[in-house]
Amino acid sequence: GQNIDQPTEMTATEGAIVQINCTYQTSGFNGLFWYQQHAGEAPTFLSYNVLDGLEEKGRFSSFLSRSKGYSYLLLKELQMKDSASYLCAVRDVLMNSGGYQKVTFGTGTKLQVIP
Amino acid sequence: EAGVAQSPRYKIIEKRQSVAFWCNPISGHATLYWYQQILGQGPKLLIQFQNNGVVDDSQLPKDRFSAERLKGVDSTLKIQPAKLEDSAVYLCASSPQRNLAKSTDTQYFGPGTRLTVL
């Protein structure tokens, strides 16, 4: 099984930088996703890491350390529209499944951006 | 490219009634997922299909929930009978293929069906 932990809530100021952490435990790790979910909407893909290191995409960056079971999502130059939940999701290979993959989501971190 | 379609968007029923949700994935996507998302929580996988076969239904409450994807395209999820704790958003997602060599294989989510059980 998988165990994914991320903070429940965070608050940050417009224009600032915020880091959302995610720790996980899994047996057949094959990638970690970050999704953004605005209230009442479906999750949308932000980033993907499968190798150690930092992936940068505009104002968003995601970091992975497989040996530590740790990832973070970094949001720079925060805007009010960044207020949303941020979901960490871990993919692993299902045992005895012929290689099929399962994605398990964390509970999400609700980020509030204040003026 | 059309996204994942779901209907209905909202449904209100009384406990012990039955309800069905429909999902049409992105054209050509082999893998289809149904998730249950309770307010304040992350999505929980109920069932995963690869074409018309079930890959994982370990978290599906099989005494009351059922799902099918008969032709390997669209899918229905049914709850019979519903309980109060089934109140949640039911999300359908699809992804292109099972391919361990192609890492990204992002899931694309539909708008969800918000179910309220009274």
Coordinates of N, CA and C in Angstrom, one line a residue:
Chain A
G1 N 0.8 -1.2 0.0 CA 0.0 0.0 0.0 C 0.8 1.2 0.0
Q2 N 0.2 2.4 0.1 CA 0.9 3.7 0.0 C 0.5 4.5 1.2
N3 N 1.4 5.4 1.7 CA 1.0 6.4 2.7 C 1.6 7.7 2.3
I4 N 0.7 8.6 2.0 CA 1.1 10.0 1.5 C 0.7 11.0 2.5
D5 N 1.6 11.9 2.9 CA 1.4 12.9 3.9 C 1.7 14.3 3.3
Q6 N 0.8 15.2 3.5 CA 1.0 16.6 3.1 C 0.2 17.5 4.1
P7 N 0.7 18.7 4.3 CA 0.0 19.6 5.2 C -1.5 19.8 4.8
T8 N -2.3 20.0 5.7 CA -3.7 20.2 5.4 C -4.0 21.6 4.8
E9 N -3.4 22.6 5.4 CA -3.7 24.0 5.0 C -2.4 24.8 5.1
M10 N -2.3 25.8 4.2 CA -1.2 26.8 4.2 C -1.8 28.1 3.8
T11 N -1.2 29.2 4.3 CA -1.5 30.5 3.9 C -0.3 31.3 3.5
A12 N -0.3 32.0 2.4 CA 0.8 32.8 2.0 C 0.3 34.1 1.4
T13 N 1.3 35.0 1.2 CA 0.9 36.4 0.8 C 1.2 36.5 -0.7
E14 N 0.3 37.2 -1.4 CA 0.4 37.5 -2.8 C 1.8 38.0 -3.1
G15 N 2.5 37.5 -4.2 CA 3.8 37.9 -4.6 C 4.9 37.1 -3.9
A16 N 4.6 36.3 -2.9 CA 5.6 35.6 -2.1 C 5.8 34.2 -2.8
I17 N 6.7 33.4 -2.1 CA 7.0 32.1 -2.5 C 6.5 31.1 -1.5
V18 N 5.9 30.0 -1.9 CA 5.4 29.0 -0.9 C 5.9 27.6 -1.4
Q19 N 6.2 26.8 -0.4 CA 6.7 25.4 -0.6 C 5.7 24.4 0.0
I20 N 5.1 23.5 -0.7 CA 4.2 22.5 -0.2 C 4.9 21.2 -0.2
N21 N 5.0 20.6 0.9 CA 5.8 19.3 1.0 C 4.9 18.1 1.0
C22 N 5.5 17.0 0.5 CA 4.8 15.7 0.4 C 5.7 14.6 0.7
T23 N 5.4 13.8 1.7 CA 6.2 12.6 1.9 C 5.4 11.4 1.6
Y24 N 6.0 10.3 1.2 CA 5.3 9.1 0.8 C 6.1 7.9 1.1
Q25 N 5.4 6.8 1.2 CA 5.9 5.4 1.4 C 5.2 4.5 0.4
T26 N 6.0 3.9 -0.5 CA 5.4 3.0 -1.4 C 6.4 1.9 -1.8
S27 N 5.9 0.8 -2.4 CA 6.8 -0.3 -2.7 C 7.3 -0.3 -4.1
G28 N 6.5 0.1 -5.1 CA 6.9 0.1 -6.5 C 6.9 1.4 -7.2
F29 N 7.5 2.4 -6.6 CA 7.5 3.8 -7.0 C 7.8 3.9 -8.5
N30 N 6.9 4.7 -9.2 CA 7.1 5.0 -10.6 C 6.6 6.3 -11.0
G31 N 6.9 7.3 -10.1 CA 6.5 8.7 -10.5 C 5.6 9.4 -9.5
L32 N 5.8 10.7 -9.4 CA 5.0 11.5 -8.5 C 4.4 12.7 -9.3
F33 N 3.1 12.9 -9.0 CA 2.4 14.0 -9.7 C 2.0 15.1 -8.7
W34 N 1.9 16.3 -9.2 CA 1.2 17.3 -8.5 C 0.0 17.8 -9.3
Y35 N -1.1 17.9 -8.7 CA -2.3 18.4 -9.3 C -2.8 19.7 -8.6
Q36 N -3.5 20.6 -9.3 CA -4.1 21.7 -8.7 C -5.6 21.5 -8.8
Q37 N -6.3 21.8 -7.7 CA -7.8 21.6 -7.7 C -8.4 22.9 -7.1
H38 N -9.1 23.7 -7.9 CA -9.9 24.8 -7.4 C -11.2 24.2 -6.9
A39 N -11.8 25.0 -5.9 CA -13.0 24.5 -5.2 C -14.1 24.2 -6.2
G40 N -14.7 23.1 -6.2 CA -15.8 22.7 -7.0 C -15.4 22.3 -8.4
E41 N -14.1 22.2 -8.7 CA -13.6 21.8 -10.0 C -12.8 20.5 -9.9
A42 N -12.5 19.9 -11.1 CA -11.7 18.7 -11.2 C -10.2 19.1 -11.0
P43 N -9.4 18.1 -10.6 CA -8.0 18.3 -10.6 C -7.4 18.5 -12.0
T44 N -6.4 19.4 -12.0 CA -5.7 19.6 -13.3 C -4.2 19.4 -13.1
F45 N -3.5 18.8 -14.0 CA -2.1 18.4 -13.9 C -1.2 19.6 -13.8
L46 N -0.2 19.5 -12.9 CA 0.8 20.6 -12.8 C 2.1 20.1 -13.2
S47 N 2.6 19.0 -12.6 CA 3.9 18.6 -12.8 C 4.1 17.1 -12.5
Y48 N 5.2 16.5 -13.0 CA 5.5 15.1 -12.8 C 7.0 15.0 -12.6
N49 N 7.4 14.1 -11.6 CA 8.8 13.8 -11.4 C 8.9 12.3 -11.2
V50 N 9.9 11.7 -11.9 CA 10.2 10.3 -11.7 C 11.7 10.1 -11.3
L51 N 12.5 11.1 -11.7 CA 13.9 11.1 -11.3 C 14.2 12.1 -10.2
D52 N 15.2 12.0 -9.5 CA 15.6 12.9 -8.4 C 15.9 14.3 -9.1
G53 N 15.5 15.3 -8.4 CA 15.9 16.7 -8.9 C 14.7 17.6 -9.0
L54 N 15.0 18.7 -9.6 CA 14.0 19.8 -9.7 C 13.5 19.9 -11.2
E55 N 12.2 20.0 -11.3 CA 11.5 20.2 -12.6 C 10.9 21.6 -12.5
E56 N 11.2 22.5 -13.4 CA 10.7 23.8 -13.4 C 9.8 24.0 -14.6
K57 N 8.7 24.7 -14.3 CA 7.7 25.0 -15.3 C 7.0 26.4 -15.0
G58 N 7.6 27.4 -15.5 CA 7.1 28.8 -15.2 C 7.2 29.1 -13.7
R59 N 6.1 29.5 -13.2 CA 6.1 29.9 -11.7 C 6.1 28.7 -10.8
F60 N 5.9 27.5 -11.4 CA 5.8 26.3 -10.6 C 7.1 25.4 -10.8
S61 N 7.6 24.8 -9.7 CA 8.7 23.9 -9.7 C 8.3 22.7 -8.8
S62 N 8.8 21.5 -9.1 CA 8.6 20.4 -8.3 C 9.9 19.6 -8.1
F63 N 10.1 19.2 -6.9 CA 11.4 18.5 -6.5 C 11.1 17.1 -6.0
L64 N 12.0 16.2 -6.3 CA 11.8 14.8 -5.8 C 13.1 14.3 -5.3
S65 N 13.0 13.6 -4.1 CA 14.1 12.8 -3.6 C 13.5 11.4 -3.4
R66 N 13.9 10.4 -4.2 CA 13.3 9.1 -4.1 C 13.9 8.4 -2.8
S67 N 15.1 8.6 -2.5 CA 15.7 8.0 -1.3 C 15.0 8.4 0.0
K68 N 14.6 9.7 0.0 CA 13.9 10.2 1.2 C 12.4 10.1 1.1
G69 N 11.9 9.6 0.0 CA 10.4 9.6 -0.1 C 9.8 11.0 0.1
Y70 N 10.3 11.9 -0.6 CA 10.0 13.3 -0.4 C 9.9 14.1 -1.7
S71 N 8.9 15.0 -1.7 CA 8.7 15.9 -2.8 C 8.2 17.2 -2.3
Y72 N 8.5 18.3 -3.0 CA 7.8 19.5 -2.8 C 7.4 20.2 -4.0
L73 N 6.4 21.0 -3.9 CA 5.9 21.9 -5.0 C 6.2 23.3 -4.6
L74 N 6.9 24.0 -5.4 CA 7.3 25.4 -5.1 C 6.5 26.4 -6.0
L75 N 5.8 27.3 -5.5 CA 5.0 28.3 -6.2 C 5.7 29.7 -6.0
K76 N 6.1 30.3 -7.1 CA 6.7 31.6 -7.0 C 5.7 32.7 -7.4
E77 N 6.0 33.9 -7.0 CA 5.2 35.1 -7.4 C 3.7 34.8 -7.3
L78 N 3.4 34.4 -6.1 CA 2.0 34.0 -5.9 C 0.9 35.0 -6.3
Q79 N -0.1 34.4 -6.9 CA -1.2 35.3 -7.4 C -2.5 34.8 -6.6
M80 N -3.5 35.7 -6.6 CA -4.7 35.3 -5.9 C -5.3 34.0 -6.5
K81 N -5.2 33.9 -7.8 CA -5.8 32.7 -8.4 C -5.1 31.4 -8.1
D82 N -4.0 31.5 -7.4 CA -3.3 30.3 -7.0 C -4.0 29.6 -5.7
S83 N -4.9 30.3 -5.2 CA -5.7 29.8 -4.0 C -6.4 28.6 -4.5
A84 N -6.1 27.4 -4.0 CA -6.6 26.1 -4.4 C -6.1 25.0 -3.5
S85 N -6.5 23.8 -3.8 CA -5.9 22.7 -3.1 C -4.9 22.1 -4.1
Y86 N -3.8 21.6 -3.5 CA -2.7 21.0 -4.2 C -2.5 19.6 -3.8
L87 N -2.7 18.7 -4.8 CA -2.7 17.3 -4.5 C -1.4 16.6 -4.9
C88 N -0.8 15.9 -4.0 CA 0.3 15.1 -4.3 C -0.2 13.7 -4.6
A89 N 0.3 13.1 -5.7 CA -0.2 11.7 -6.1 C 1.0 10.9 -6.5
V90 N 1.0 9.7 -6.0 CA 2.2 8.8 -6.2 C 1.7 7.6 -7.1
R91 N 2.5 7.3 -8.1 CA 2.2 6.2 -8.9 C 3.1 5.0 -8.6
D92 N 2.5 3.8 -8.5 CA 3.4 2.7 -8.4 C 2.8 1.5 -9.2
V93 N 3.6 0.5 -9.4 CA 3.2 -0.6 -10.2 C 2.5 -1.6 -9.4
L94 N 1.3 -2.0 -9.8 CA 0.5 -3.0 -9.1 C 1.2 -4.3 -9.1
M95 N 1.2 -4.9 -7.9 CA 1.8 -6.3 -7.8 C 0.9 -7.3 -8.6
N96 N 1.5 -8.2 -9.2 CA 0.8 -9.3 -9.9 C -0.2 -8.8 -10.9
S97 N 0.1 -7.7 -11.5 CA -0.9 -7.1 -12.4 C -0.4 -7.1 -13.9
G98 N 0.7 -7.6 -14.1 CA 1.3 -7.5 -15.5 C 1.8 -6.1 -15.8
G99 N 2.1 -5.4 -14.8 CA 2.7 -4.1 -15.0 C 1.8 -2.9 -15.0
Y100 N 0.5 -3.1 -14.6 CA -0.4 -2.0 -14.5 C 0.0 -1.1 -13.4
Q101 N -0.3 0.2 -13.6 CA 0.1 1.2 -12.6 C -1.1 1.8 -11.9
K102 N -0.9 2.1 -10.6 CA -1.9 2.7 -9.7 C -1.4 4.0 -9.2
V103 N -2.3 5.0 -9.3 CA -2.0 6.4 -8.7 C -2.8 6.6 -7.5
T104 N -2.2 6.9 -6.4 CA -2.8 7.2 -5.1 C -2.6 8.6 -4.8
F105 N -3.7 9.3 -4.4 CA -3.7 10.7 -4.1 C -3.5 10.9 -2.6
G106 N -2.8 12.0 -2.2 CA -2.8 12.5 -0.8 C -4.1 13.2 -0.6
T107 N -4.3 13.7 0.7 CA -5.5 14.4 1.0 C -5.6 15.8 0.5
G108 N -4.4 16.4 0.0 CA -4.4 17.7 -0.5 C -4.0 18.7 0.5
T109 N -3.4 19.8 0.0 CA -3.1 21.0 0.8 C -3.8 22.2 0.3
K110 N -4.7 22.7 1.2 CA -5.5 23.9 0.8 C -4.7 25.1 1.0
L111 N -4.3 25.8 -0.1 CA -3.5 27.0 0.0 C -4.4 28.2 -0.2
Q112 N -4.3 29.2 0.8 CA -5.0 30.4 0.7 C -4.0 31.5 0.5
V113 N -4.1 32.3 -0.6 CA -3.3 33.4 -0.9 C -4.0 34.7 -0.5
I114 N -3.3 35.4 0.4 CA -3.9 36.7 0.9 C -3.2 37.9 0.3
P115 N -3.9 39.0 0.2 CA -3.3 40.2 -0.3 C -2.2 40.7 0.6
Chain B
E1 N -9.3 19.1 -28.9 CA -9.6 17.7 -28.4 C -10.6 17.8 -27.2
A2 N -11.7 17.0 -27.3 CA -12.7 17.1 -26.3 C -12.2 16.4 -25.1
G3 N -12.6 16.9 -23.9 CA -12.2 16.4 -22.6 C -13.0 15.2 -22.2
V4 N -12.8 14.8 -20.9 CA -13.6 13.7 -20.4 C -15.0 14.3 -20.0
A5 N -16.0 13.6 -20.5 CA -17.4 14.0 -20.2 C -18.0 13.2 -19.1
Q6 N -18.8 13.8 -18.3 CA -19.5 13.1 -17.2 C -20.9 13.7 -17.1
S7 N -21.8 12.8 -16.8 CA -23.2 13.3 -16.5 C -23.8 12.3 -15.5
P8 N -24.8 12.8 -14.7 CA -25.1 14.2 -14.6 C -24.1 15.0 -13.8
R9 N -24.2 16.3 -13.7 CA -23.2 17.1 -12.9 C -23.6 17.1 -11.5
Y10 N -24.9 17.0 -11.2 CA -25.4 17.0 -9.8 C -26.5 16.0 -9.7
K11 N -26.6 15.4 -8.5 CA -27.7 14.4 -8.2 C -28.0 14.4 -6.8
I12 N -29.2 14.5 -6.5 CA -29.7 14.4 -5.1 C -30.7 13.3 -5.0
I13 N -30.4 12.3 -4.0 CA -31.3 11.2 -3.9 C -31.4 11.0 -2.4
E14 N -32.4 10.1 -2.0 CA -32.6 9.7 -0.7 C -31.8 8.4 -0.4
K15 N -31.5 8.2 0.8 CA -30.8 6.9 1.1 C -31.6 5.7 0.7
R16 N -31.0 4.7 0.3 CA -31.5 3.4 -0.1 C -32.0 3.5 -1.6
Q17 N -31.9 4.7 -2.2 CA -32.3 4.8 -3.6 C -31.0 4.4 -4.4
S18 N -31.3 4.2 -5.7 CA -30.2 3.8 -6.7 C -29.8 5.0 -7.5
V19 N -28.6 5.0 -8.0 CA -28.1 6.1 -8.8 C -27.0 5.6 -9.8
A20 N -27.0 6.2 -11.0 CA -26.0 5.8 -11.9 C -25.3 7.0 -12.5
F21 N -24.0 6.9 -12.8 CA -23.2 8.0 -13.3 C -22.6 7.5 -14.6
W22 N -22.4 8.4 -15.6 CA -21.9 8.0 -16.9 C -20.6 8.8 -17.1
C23 N -19.7 8.2 -17.8 CA -18.4 8.9 -18.2 C -18.0 8.5 -19.6
N24 N -17.6 9.5 -20.4 CA -17.1 9.2 -21.7 C -15.6 9.8 -21.7
P25 N -14.6 8.9 -21.8 CA -13.2 9.4 -21.7 C -12.8 10.1 -23.0
I26 N -11.6 10.6 -23.0 CA -11.0 11.2 -24.2 C -10.8 10.1 -25.2
S27 N -11.1 10.4 -26.4 CA -11.1 9.4 -27.5 C -9.7 8.8 -27.6
G28 N -9.6 7.5 -27.6 CA -8.4 6.8 -27.7 C -7.7 6.4 -26.4
H29 N -8.2 6.9 -25.3 CA -7.6 6.6 -24.0 C -8.0 5.2 -23.6
A30 N -7.0 4.4 -23.3 CA -7.3 3.0 -23.0 C -7.7 2.8 -21.5
T31 N -7.1 3.7 -20.7 CA -7.3 3.5 -19.2 C -8.4 4.5 -18.7
L32 N -9.3 4.0 -17.9 CA -10.4 4.8 -17.3 C -10.4 4.5 -15.8
Y33 N -10.6 5.6 -15.1 CA -10.6 5.5 -13.6 C -11.9 6.2 -13.1
W34 N -12.4 5.6 -12.0 CA -13.5 6.2 -11.2 C -12.9 6.5 -9.8
Y35 N -13.1 7.8 -9.4 CA -12.6 8.2 -8.1 C -13.8 8.7 -7.3
Q36 N -13.7 8.5 -6.0 CA -14.7 9.2 -5.0 C -13.9 10.2 -4.3
Q37 N -14.4 11.4 -4.2 CA -13.7 12.5 -3.5 C -14.7 13.1 -2.5
I38 N -14.5 12.7 -1.2 CA -15.3 13.3 -0.1 C -14.7 14.7 0.2
L39 N -15.6 15.6 0.6 CA -15.2 17.0 0.8 C -14.0 17.1 1.8
G40 N -13.0 17.8 1.4 CA -11.8 18.0 2.2 C -10.8 16.9 2.1
Q41 N -11.0 15.9 1.2 CA -10.1 14.8 1.1 C -9.6 14.7 -0.4
G42 N -8.6 13.9 -0.6 CA -8.1 13.7 -1.9 C -9.0 12.6 -2.6
P43 N -8.9 12.5 -3.9 CA -9.6 11.5 -4.7 C -9.2 10.1 -4.2
K44 N -10.1 9.2 -4.1 CA -9.9 7.8 -3.7 C -10.3 6.9 -4.9
L45 N -9.3 6.1 -5.4 CA -9.6 5.3 -6.5 C -10.7 4.2 -6.2
L46 N -11.7 4.1 -7.0 CA -12.7 3.1 -6.8 C -12.4 1.9 -7.7
I47 N -12.2 2.2 -9.0 CA -12.0 1.2 -10.0 C -11.2 1.7 -11.1
Q48 N -10.4 0.9 -11.7 CA -9.5 1.2 -12.9 C -9.7 0.2 -13.9
F49 N -10.0 0.7 -15.2 CA -10.2 -0.2 -16.3 C -9.1 0.0 -17.3
Q50 N -8.6 -1.1 -17.9 CA -7.7 -1.0 -19.0 C -8.5 -1.6 -20.2
N51 N -8.9 -0.7 -21.2 CA -9.9 -1.1 -22.2 C -11.1 -1.6 -21.5
N52 N -11.6 -2.8 -21.7 CA -12.9 -3.1 -21.0 C -12.6 -4.1 -19.9
G53 N -11.4 -4.3 -19.5 CA -11.0 -5.2 -18.3 C -10.7 -4.4 -17.1
V54 N -11.1 -5.0 -15.9 CA -10.8 -4.4 -14.6 C -9.4 -4.6 -14.2
V55 N -8.6 -3.6 -13.9 CA -7.3 -3.7 -13.4 C -7.2 -3.7 -11.9
D56 N -8.0 -2.8 -11.3 CA -8.0 -2.7 -9.9 C -9.3 -2.2 -9.4
D57 N -10.0 -3.0 -8.5 CA -11.2 -2.6 -7.9 C -11.2 -2.9 -6.4
S58 N -10.0 -2.9 -5.9 CA -9.8 -3.3 -4.5 C -10.5 -2.4 -3.5
Q59 N -10.7 -1.1 -3.8 CA -11.4 -0.2 -2.9 C -12.8 0.1 -3.3
L60 N -13.4 -0.7 -4.2 CA -14.8 -0.6 -4.6 C -15.7 -1.4 -3.6
P61 N -16.6 -0.7 -2.9 CA -17.5 -1.5 -2.0 C -18.5 -2.3 -2.9
K62 N -18.1 -3.5 -3.1 CA -18.8 -4.3 -4.1 C -20.2 -4.7 -3.7
D63 N -20.5 -4.6 -2.4 CA -21.9 -4.9 -2.0 C -22.9 -3.9 -2.5
R64 N -22.4 -2.7 -2.9 CA -23.4 -1.7 -3.3 C -22.9 -0.9 -4.6
F65 N -21.7 -1.0 -4.9 CA -21.1 -0.3 -6.0 C -20.8 -1.3 -7.1
S66 N -21.1 -0.8 -8.4 CA -20.7 -1.6 -9.5 C -20.3 -0.7 -10.7
A67 N -19.5 -1.2 -11.5 CA -19.1 -0.4 -12.7 C -18.8 -1.3 -13.9
E68 N -19.0 -0.7 -15.0 CA -18.8 -1.5 -16.2 C -18.3 -0.6 -17.3
R69 N -17.5 -1.2 -18.3 CA -17.0 -0.5 -19.4 C -17.0 -1.5 -20.6
L70 N -18.3 -1.8 -21.0 CA -18.5 -3.0 -21.9 C -17.7 -2.9 -23.2
K71 N -17.7 -1.8 -23.8 CA -17.1 -1.7 -25.2 C -15.7 -1.1 -25.1
G72 N -15.2 -0.9 -23.9 CA -13.9 -0.3 -23.8 C -13.8 1.2 -24.1
V73 N -15.0 1.8 -24.1 CA -15.0 3.3 -24.3 C -15.7 3.9 -23.1
D74 N -17.0 4.2 -23.2 CA -17.6 4.9 -22.0 C -17.9 3.9 -20.9
S75 N -18.2 4.5 -19.7 CA -18.4 3.6 -18.5 C -19.5 4.2 -17.7
T76 N -20.1 3.3 -16.9 CA -21.1 3.7 -15.9 C -20.7 3.2 -14.6
L77 N -21.0 3.9 -13.5 CA -20.8 3.6 -12.1 C -22.2 3.7 -11.5
K78 N -22.5 2.6 -10.8 CA -23.8 2.5 -10.1 C -23.7 2.3 -8.6
I79 N -24.6 2.9 -7.9 CA -24.7 2.7 -6.4 C -26.1 2.2 -6.1
Q80 N -26.2 1.1 -5.5 CA -27.5 0.5 -5.2 C -27.4 -0.4 -4.0
P81 N -27.9 -0.1 -2.8 CA -28.6 1.2 -2.5 C -27.6 2.2 -1.9
A82 N -27.9 3.5 -2.1 CA -27.0 4.5 -1.6 C -27.2 4.7 -0.1
K83 N -26.0 5.1 0.6 CA -26.0 5.4 2.0 C -25.6 6.9 2.1
L84 N -25.8 7.4 3.3 CA -25.5 8.8 3.6 C -24.0 9.1 3.3
E85 N -23.2 8.1 3.7 CA -21.7 8.4 3.5 C -21.2 8.3 2.1
D86 N -22.1 8.0 1.1 CA -21.8 8.0 -0.3 C -21.8 9.4 -0.8
S87 N -22.3 10.4 -0.1 CA -22.3 11.8 -0.5 C -20.8 12.2 -0.8
A88 N -20.6 12.6 -2.1 CA -19.2 12.9 -2.5 C -19.3 13.4 -3.9
V89 N -18.1 13.8 -4.5 CA -18.0 14.0 -5.9 C -17.4 12.8 -6.5
Y90 N -18.0 12.3 -7.6 CA -17.5 11.1 -8.3 C -16.8 11.6 -9.6
L91 N -15.5 11.4 -9.6 CA -14.6 11.9 -10.7 C -14.3 10.7 -11.6
C92 N -14.4 11.0 -12.9 CA -13.9 10.0 -13.9 C -12.7 10.6 -14.5
A93 N -11.7 9.8 -14.8 CA -10.5 10.3 -15.4 C -10.0 9.2 -16.5
S94 N -9.2 9.7 -17.4 CA -8.7 8.7 -18.4 C -7.3 9.1 -18.7
S95 N -6.5 8.1 -19.2 CA -5.1 8.3 -19.6 C -4.9 7.5 -20.8
P96 N -3.9 7.9 -21.6 CA -3.7 7.3 -22.9 C -3.4 5.8 -22.9
Q97 N -2.5 5.4 -22.1 CA -2.1 4.0 -22.3 C -1.3 3.5 -21.1
R98 N -1.2 2.2 -20.9 CA -0.3 1.7 -19.9 C 1.0 1.4 -20.6
N99 N 2.0 2.2 -20.3 CA 3.3 2.0 -20.9 C 4.4 2.5 -20.0
L100 N 5.0 1.5 -19.4 CA 6.0 1.9 -18.3 C 7.2 2.6 -18.9
A101 N 7.4 2.5 -20.2 CA 8.5 3.2 -20.8 C 8.2 4.7 -21.1
K102 N 6.9 5.0 -21.2 CA 6.5 6.3 -21.4 C 6.0 6.9 -20.1
S103 N 6.8 7.6 -19.4 CA 6.6 7.9 -18.0 C 5.3 8.8 -17.7
T104 N 5.1 9.8 -18.5 CA 4.1 10.8 -18.0 C 2.7 10.2 -17.8
D105 N 2.1 9.8 -18.9 CA 0.8 9.2 -18.8 C -0.1 9.8 -17.8
T106 N -0.3 11.1 -18.0 CA -1.1 11.9 -17.1 C -2.5 11.6 -17.2
Q107 N -3.2 11.7 -16.0 CA -4.7 11.5 -16.0 C -5.4 12.8 -16.3
Y108 N -6.4 12.7 -17.1 CA -7.2 13.8 -17.4 C -8.6 13.6 -16.7
F109 N -9.0 14.6 -16.0 CA -10.2 14.4 -15.2 C -11.4 15.1 -15.8
G110 N -12.6 14.5 -15.7 CA -13.8 15.1 -16.0 C -14.3 16.0 -14.9
P111 N -15.4 16.8 -15.2 CA -15.9 17.8 -14.2 C -16.4 17.2 -12.9
G112 N -16.8 15.9 -12.9 CA -17.3 15.2 -11.7 C -18.8 15.3 -11.6
T113 N -19.3 14.4 -10.8 CA -20.8 14.4 -10.5 C -20.8 14.5 -9.0
R114 N -21.5 15.6 -8.5 CA -21.7 15.8 -7.1 C -22.9 15.1 -6.6
L115 N -22.8 14.1 -5.8 CA -23.9 13.3 -5.3 C -24.2 13.7 -3.8
T116 N -25.4 14.0 -3.6 CA -25.9 14.3 -2.2 C -26.9 13.2 -1.9
V117 N -26.7 12.5 -0.8 CA -27.6 11.5 -0.3 C -28.3 12.0 1.0
L118 N -29.6 12.1 0.9 CA -30.3 12.7 2.1 C -31.0 11.6 3.0

